[in-house]
Every structure is written in C-alpha cells, then in structure tokens.
PDB file of C-alpha atoms in Angstrom:
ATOM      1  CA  UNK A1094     -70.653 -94.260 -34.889  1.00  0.00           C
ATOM      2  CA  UNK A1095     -66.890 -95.025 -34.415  1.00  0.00           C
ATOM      3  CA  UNK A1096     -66.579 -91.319 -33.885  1.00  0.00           C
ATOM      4  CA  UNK A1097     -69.262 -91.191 -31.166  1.00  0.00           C
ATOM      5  CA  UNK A1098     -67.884 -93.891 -29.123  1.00  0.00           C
ATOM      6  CA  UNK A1099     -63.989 -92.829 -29.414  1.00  0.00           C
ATOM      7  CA  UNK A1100     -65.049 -89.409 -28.059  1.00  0.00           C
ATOM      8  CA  UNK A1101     -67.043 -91.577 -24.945  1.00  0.00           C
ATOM      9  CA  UNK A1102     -64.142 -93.582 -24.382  1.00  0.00           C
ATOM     10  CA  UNK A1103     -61.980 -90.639 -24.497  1.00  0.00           C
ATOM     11  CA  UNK A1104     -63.967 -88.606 -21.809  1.00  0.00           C
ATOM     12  CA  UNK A1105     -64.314 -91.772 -20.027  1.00  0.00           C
ATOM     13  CA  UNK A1106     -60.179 -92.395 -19.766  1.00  0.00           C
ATOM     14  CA  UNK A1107     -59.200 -88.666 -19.421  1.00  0.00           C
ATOM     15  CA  UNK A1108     -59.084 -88.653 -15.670  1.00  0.00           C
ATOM     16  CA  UNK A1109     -56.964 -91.790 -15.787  1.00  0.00           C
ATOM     17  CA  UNK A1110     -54.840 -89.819 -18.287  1.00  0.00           C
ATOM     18  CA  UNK A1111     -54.196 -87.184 -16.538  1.00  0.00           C
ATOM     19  CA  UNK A1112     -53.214 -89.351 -13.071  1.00  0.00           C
ATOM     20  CA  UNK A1113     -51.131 -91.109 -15.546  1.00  0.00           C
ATOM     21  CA  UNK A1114     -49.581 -88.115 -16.635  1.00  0.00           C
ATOM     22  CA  UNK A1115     -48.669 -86.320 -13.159  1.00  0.00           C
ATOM     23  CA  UNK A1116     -47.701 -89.846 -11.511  1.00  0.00           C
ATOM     24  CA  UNK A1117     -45.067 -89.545 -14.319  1.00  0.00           C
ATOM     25  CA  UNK A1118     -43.686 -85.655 -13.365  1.00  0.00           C
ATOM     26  CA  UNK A1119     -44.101 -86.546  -9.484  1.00  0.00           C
ATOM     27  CA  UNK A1120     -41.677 -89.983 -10.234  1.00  0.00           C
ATOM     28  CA  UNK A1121     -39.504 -87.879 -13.035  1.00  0.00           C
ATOM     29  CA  UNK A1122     -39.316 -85.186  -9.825  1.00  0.00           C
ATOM     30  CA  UNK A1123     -38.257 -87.485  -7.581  1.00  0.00           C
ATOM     31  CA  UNK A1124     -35.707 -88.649  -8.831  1.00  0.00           C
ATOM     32  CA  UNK A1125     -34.371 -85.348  -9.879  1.00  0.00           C
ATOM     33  CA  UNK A1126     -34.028 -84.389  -6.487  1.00  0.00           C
ATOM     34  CA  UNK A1127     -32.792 -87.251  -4.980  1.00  0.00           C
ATOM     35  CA  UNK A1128     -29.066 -87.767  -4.950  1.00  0.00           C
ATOM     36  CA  UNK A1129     -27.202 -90.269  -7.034  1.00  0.00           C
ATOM     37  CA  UNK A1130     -25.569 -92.999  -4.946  1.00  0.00           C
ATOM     38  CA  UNK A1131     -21.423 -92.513  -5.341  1.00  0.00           C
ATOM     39  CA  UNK A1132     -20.056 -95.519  -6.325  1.00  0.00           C
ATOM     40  CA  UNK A1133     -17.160 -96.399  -4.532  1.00  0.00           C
ATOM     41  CA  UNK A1134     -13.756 -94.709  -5.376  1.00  0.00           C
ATOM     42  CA  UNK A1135     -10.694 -96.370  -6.888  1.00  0.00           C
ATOM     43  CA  UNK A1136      -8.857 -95.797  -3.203  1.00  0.00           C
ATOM     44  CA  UNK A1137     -11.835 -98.087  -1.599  1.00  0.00           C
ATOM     45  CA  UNK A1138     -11.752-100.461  -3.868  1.00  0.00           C
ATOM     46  CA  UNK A1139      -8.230-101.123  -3.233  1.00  0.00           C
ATOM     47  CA  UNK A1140      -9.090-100.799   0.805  1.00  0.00           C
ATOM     48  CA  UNK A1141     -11.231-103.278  -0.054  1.00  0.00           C
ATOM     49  CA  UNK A1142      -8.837-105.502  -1.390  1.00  0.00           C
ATOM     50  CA  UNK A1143      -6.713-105.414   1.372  1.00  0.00           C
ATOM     51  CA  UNK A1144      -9.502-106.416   3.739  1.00  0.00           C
ATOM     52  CA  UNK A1145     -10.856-109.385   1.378  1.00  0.00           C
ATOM     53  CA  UNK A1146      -7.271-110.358   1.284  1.00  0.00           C
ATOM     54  CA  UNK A1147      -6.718-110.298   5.431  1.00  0.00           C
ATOM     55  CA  UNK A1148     -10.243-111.616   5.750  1.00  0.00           C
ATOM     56  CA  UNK A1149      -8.762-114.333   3.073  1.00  0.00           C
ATOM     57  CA  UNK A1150      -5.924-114.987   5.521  1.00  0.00           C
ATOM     58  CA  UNK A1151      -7.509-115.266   8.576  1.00  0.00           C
ATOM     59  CA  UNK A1152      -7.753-118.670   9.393  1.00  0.00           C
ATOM     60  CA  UNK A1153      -4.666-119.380   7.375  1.00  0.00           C
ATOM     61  CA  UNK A1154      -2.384-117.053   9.278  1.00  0.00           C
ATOM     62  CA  UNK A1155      -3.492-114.728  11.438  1.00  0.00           C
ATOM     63  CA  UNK A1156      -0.449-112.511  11.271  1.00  0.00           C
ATOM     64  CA  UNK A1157      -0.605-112.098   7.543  1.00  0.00           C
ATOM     65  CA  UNK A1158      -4.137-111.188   8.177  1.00  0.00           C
ATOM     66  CA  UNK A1159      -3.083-108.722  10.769  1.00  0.00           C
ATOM     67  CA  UNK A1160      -0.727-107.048   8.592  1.00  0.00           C
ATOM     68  CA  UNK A1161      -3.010-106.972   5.623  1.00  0.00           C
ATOM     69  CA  UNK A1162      -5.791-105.395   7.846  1.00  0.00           C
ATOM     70  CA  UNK A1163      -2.961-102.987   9.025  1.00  0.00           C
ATOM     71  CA  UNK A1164      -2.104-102.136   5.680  1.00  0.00           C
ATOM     72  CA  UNK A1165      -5.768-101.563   4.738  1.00  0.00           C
ATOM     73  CA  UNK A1166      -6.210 -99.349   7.740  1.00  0.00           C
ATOM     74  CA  UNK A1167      -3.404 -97.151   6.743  1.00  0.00           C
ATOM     75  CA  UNK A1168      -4.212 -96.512   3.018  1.00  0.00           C
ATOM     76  CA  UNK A1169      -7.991 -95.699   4.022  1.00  0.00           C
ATOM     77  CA  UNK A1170      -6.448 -92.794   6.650  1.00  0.00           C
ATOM     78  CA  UNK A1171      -4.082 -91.774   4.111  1.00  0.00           C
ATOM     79  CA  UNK A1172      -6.568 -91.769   1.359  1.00  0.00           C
ATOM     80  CA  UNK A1173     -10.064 -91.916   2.336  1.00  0.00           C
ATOM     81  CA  UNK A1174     -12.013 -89.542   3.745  1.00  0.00           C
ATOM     82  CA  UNK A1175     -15.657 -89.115   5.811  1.00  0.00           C
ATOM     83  CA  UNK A1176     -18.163 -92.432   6.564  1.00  0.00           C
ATOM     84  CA  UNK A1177     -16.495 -94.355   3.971  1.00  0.00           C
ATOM     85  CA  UNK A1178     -12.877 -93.827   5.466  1.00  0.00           C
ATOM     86  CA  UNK A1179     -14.791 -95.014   8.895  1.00  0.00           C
ATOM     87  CA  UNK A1180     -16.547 -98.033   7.947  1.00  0.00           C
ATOM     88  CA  UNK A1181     -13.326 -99.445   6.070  1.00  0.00           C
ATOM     89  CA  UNK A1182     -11.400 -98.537   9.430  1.00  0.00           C
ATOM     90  CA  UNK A1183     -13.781-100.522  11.323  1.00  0.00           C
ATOM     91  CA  UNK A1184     -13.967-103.444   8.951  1.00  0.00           C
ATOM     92  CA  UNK A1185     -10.533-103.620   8.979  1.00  0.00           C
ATOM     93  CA  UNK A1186     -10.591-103.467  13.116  1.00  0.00           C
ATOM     94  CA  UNK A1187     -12.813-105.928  13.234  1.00  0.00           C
ATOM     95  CA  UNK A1188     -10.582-108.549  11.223  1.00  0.00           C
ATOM     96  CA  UNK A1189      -7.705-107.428  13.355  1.00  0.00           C
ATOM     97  CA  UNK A1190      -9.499-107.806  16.322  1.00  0.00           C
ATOM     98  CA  UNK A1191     -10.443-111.680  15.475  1.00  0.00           C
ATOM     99  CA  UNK A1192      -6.886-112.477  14.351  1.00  0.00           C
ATOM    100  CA  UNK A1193      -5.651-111.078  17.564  1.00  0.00           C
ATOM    101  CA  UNK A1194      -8.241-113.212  20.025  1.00  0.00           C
ATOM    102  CA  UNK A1195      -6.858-115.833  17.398  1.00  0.00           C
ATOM    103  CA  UNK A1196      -3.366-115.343  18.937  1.00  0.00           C
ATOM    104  CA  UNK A1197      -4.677-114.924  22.057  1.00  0.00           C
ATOM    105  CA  UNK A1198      -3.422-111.606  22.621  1.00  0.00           C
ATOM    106  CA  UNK A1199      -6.184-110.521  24.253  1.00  0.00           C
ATOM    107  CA  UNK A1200      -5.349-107.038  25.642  1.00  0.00           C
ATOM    108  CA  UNK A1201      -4.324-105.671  22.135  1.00  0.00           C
ATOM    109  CA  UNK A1202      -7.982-107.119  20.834  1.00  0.00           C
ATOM    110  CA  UNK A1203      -9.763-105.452  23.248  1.00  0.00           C
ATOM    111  CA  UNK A1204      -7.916-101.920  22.384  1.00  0.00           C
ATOM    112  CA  UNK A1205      -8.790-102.808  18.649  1.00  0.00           C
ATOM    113  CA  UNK A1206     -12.398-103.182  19.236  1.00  0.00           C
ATOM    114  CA  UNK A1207     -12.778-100.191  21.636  1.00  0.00           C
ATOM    115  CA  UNK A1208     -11.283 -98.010  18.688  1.00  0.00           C
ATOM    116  CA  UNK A1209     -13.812 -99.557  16.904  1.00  0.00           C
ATOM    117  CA  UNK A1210     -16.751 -98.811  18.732  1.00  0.00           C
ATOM    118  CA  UNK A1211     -16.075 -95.101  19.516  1.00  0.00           C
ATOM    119  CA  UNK A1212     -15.296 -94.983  15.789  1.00  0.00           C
ATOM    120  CA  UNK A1213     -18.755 -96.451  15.180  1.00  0.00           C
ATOM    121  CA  UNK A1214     -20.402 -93.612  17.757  1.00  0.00           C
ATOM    122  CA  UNK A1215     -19.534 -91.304  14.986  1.00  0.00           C
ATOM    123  CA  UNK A1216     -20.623 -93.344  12.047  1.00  0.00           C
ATOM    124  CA  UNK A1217     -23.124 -95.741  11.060  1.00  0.00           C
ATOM    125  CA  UNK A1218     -21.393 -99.260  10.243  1.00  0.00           C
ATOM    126  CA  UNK A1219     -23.004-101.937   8.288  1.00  0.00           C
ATOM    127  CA  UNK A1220     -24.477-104.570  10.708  1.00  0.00           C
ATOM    128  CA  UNK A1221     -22.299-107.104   9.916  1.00  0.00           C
ATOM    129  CA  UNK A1222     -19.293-105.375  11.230  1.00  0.00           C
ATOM    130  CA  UNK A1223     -21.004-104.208  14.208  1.00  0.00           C
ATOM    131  CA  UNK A1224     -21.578-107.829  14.590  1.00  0.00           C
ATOM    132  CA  UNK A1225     -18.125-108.972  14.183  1.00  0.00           C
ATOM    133  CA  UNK A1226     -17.204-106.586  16.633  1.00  0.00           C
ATOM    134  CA  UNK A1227     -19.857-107.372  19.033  1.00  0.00           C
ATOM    135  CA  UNK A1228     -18.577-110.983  18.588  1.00  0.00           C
ATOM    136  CA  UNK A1229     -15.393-110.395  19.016  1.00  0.00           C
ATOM    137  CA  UNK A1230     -16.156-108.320  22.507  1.00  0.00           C
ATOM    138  CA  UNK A1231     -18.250-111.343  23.479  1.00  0.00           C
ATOM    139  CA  UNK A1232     -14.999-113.566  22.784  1.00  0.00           C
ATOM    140  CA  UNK A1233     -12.689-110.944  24.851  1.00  0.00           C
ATOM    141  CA  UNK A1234     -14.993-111.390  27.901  1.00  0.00           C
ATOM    142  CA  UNK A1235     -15.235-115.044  27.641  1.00  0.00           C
ATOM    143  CA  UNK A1236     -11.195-114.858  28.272  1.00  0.00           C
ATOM    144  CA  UNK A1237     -11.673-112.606  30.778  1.00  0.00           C
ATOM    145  CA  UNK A1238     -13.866-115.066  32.553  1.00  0.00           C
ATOM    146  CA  UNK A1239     -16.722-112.721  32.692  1.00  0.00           C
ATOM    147  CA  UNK A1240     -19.378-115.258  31.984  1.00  0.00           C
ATOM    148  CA  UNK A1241     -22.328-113.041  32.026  1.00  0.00           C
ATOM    149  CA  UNK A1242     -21.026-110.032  29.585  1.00  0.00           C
ATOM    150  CA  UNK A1243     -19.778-112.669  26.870  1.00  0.00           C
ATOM    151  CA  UNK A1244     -23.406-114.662  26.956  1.00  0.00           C
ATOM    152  CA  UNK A1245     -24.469-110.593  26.677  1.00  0.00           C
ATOM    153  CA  UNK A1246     -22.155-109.896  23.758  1.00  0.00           C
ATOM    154  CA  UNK A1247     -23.031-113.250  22.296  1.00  0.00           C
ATOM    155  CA  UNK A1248     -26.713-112.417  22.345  1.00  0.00           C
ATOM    156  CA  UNK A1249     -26.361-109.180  20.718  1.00  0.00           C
ATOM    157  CA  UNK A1250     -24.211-110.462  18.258  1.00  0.00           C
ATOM    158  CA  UNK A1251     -26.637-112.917  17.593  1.00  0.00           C
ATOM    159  CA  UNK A1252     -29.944-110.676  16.765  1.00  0.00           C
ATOM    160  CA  UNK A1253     -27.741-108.507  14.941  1.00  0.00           C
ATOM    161  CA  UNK A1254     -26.812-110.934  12.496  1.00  0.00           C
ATOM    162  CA  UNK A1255     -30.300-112.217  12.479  1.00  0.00           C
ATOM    163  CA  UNK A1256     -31.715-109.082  11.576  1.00  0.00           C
ATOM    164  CA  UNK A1257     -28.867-108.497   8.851  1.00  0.00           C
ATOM    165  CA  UNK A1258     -29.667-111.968   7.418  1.00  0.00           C
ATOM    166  CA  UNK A1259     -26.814-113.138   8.130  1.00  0.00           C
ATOM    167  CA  UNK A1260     -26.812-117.189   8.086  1.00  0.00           C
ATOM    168  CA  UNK A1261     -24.422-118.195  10.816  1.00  0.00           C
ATOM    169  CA  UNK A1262     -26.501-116.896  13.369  1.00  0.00           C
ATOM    170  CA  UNK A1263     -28.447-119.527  13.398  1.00  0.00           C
TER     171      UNK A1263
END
C-alpha cells in the first residue's frame, strides 16, 4: 500500500520536479553569464575621501572645500580611469561648483558646471549629482537675474531628486 501511493505521488510531483530542476540551471546560468559588479578600487575609495571630506567642509569653509574637491579631481585624472574616473570628476565639480556660488564667484561656477555637464554627455552620473549640478545652474541663473531659467533649473532639479528619493526635494 505505502508502495502504491509513493509511486502516485511520485508521478504526480515529477512535472513539478523537473520545473524545479531547470528553474535551477536557467538561475545557475544566469548568473554565470552575467558579470560580477567591480567593487570599487583602492584609488576611488580614496577619491572618495577627498570628496566626503570637501563635501564635509562645505558649509564650514568653502575654500577648504574647494581645495579638497580640487585635490580629489586631480588624483581621479591621475589615477582613475573610464565612467568611474567621470562620475568622481563630476561629483567633485559639483561640490566645487556650490562652494564657488558660495563665494559668489559666479563666473568660475558656471565654467565648473559646464565641464560638468559635457562630462556627463559622455557618461551616465548618478542622479544626485546631476541634481546638484542642475541646482547649482539654477543658482548661477538666479545671479544672473534670469528669472525664468533658474525657476527652470529649479524645477528640474526638483523631479530629479524626487525621482532619486532624495528627501530635500520636498
């Protein structure tokens, strides 16, 4: 009897079994082929640094920040290369740019954040540094007086930090 109803059960389950058995190879497969995600090297980690420390600095004294940024900028073209290299470039640009507006040296921000941008053409940046650098445009136009282009940049800034889940945007 026991025998009789393990071999129904077993004809019963051996379709399941046998899904079971190639939903395993297709996930093993996939992730065979799929490439492992670098970690970050020891060069952007200390990049990173830099930028945590100017970002640190920022509201403290915006010239430190500046030079830490700087500092950043030039260790990630000396020792960085590809998308990486470019999205700590831009991070860095876009801390620059905000200490500069800071100072209210507004030519030299605008300079930074064009840099940026075309850098960006080239690249894909995480939102929230496209954001600080739409931000920062939006704050360049508002000293320019051009009302309209800063609400613009404002705006932009705004959904992009929404959509990044970024709290301040709110």
């Amino acid at each position: 009897m026991k025998q009789r109803i393990r071999a129904v059960i077993s004809r019963q389950f051996q379709p399941t079994r046998r899904l079971i058995i190639q939903l395993c190879v297709l996930v093993m497969c996939t992730m065979a082929v799929l490439p492992a995600q670098a970690a970050p090297s020891a060069e952007a980690a200390k990049v990173q640094t830099l930028i945590n420390l100017a970002r640190d600095q920022l509201n403290v004294s915006p010239e430190t920040a500046i030079s830490s940024a700087e500092k950043s900028a030039l260790l990630a073209q000396r020792m960085i290369a590809g998308l990486e290299r470019d999205s700590l470039l831009s991070e860095a640009d876009a801390l620059i740019s905000r200490a500069l507006i800071g100072l209210r040296r507004i030519d030299e921000a605008e300079m930074v954040v064009k840099r940026a941008f075309a850098r960006s053409a080239t690249s894909d940046l995480a939102p929230k540094v496209v954001g600080e650098l739409t931000l920062s445009n939006g704050r360049i136009r508002q000293y320019r007086n051009d009302v309209q282009g800063a609400l613009g940049a404002f705006q932009k800034a705004y959904e992009i930090f929404r959509a990044a889940g970024e709290k301040r945007s709110q």
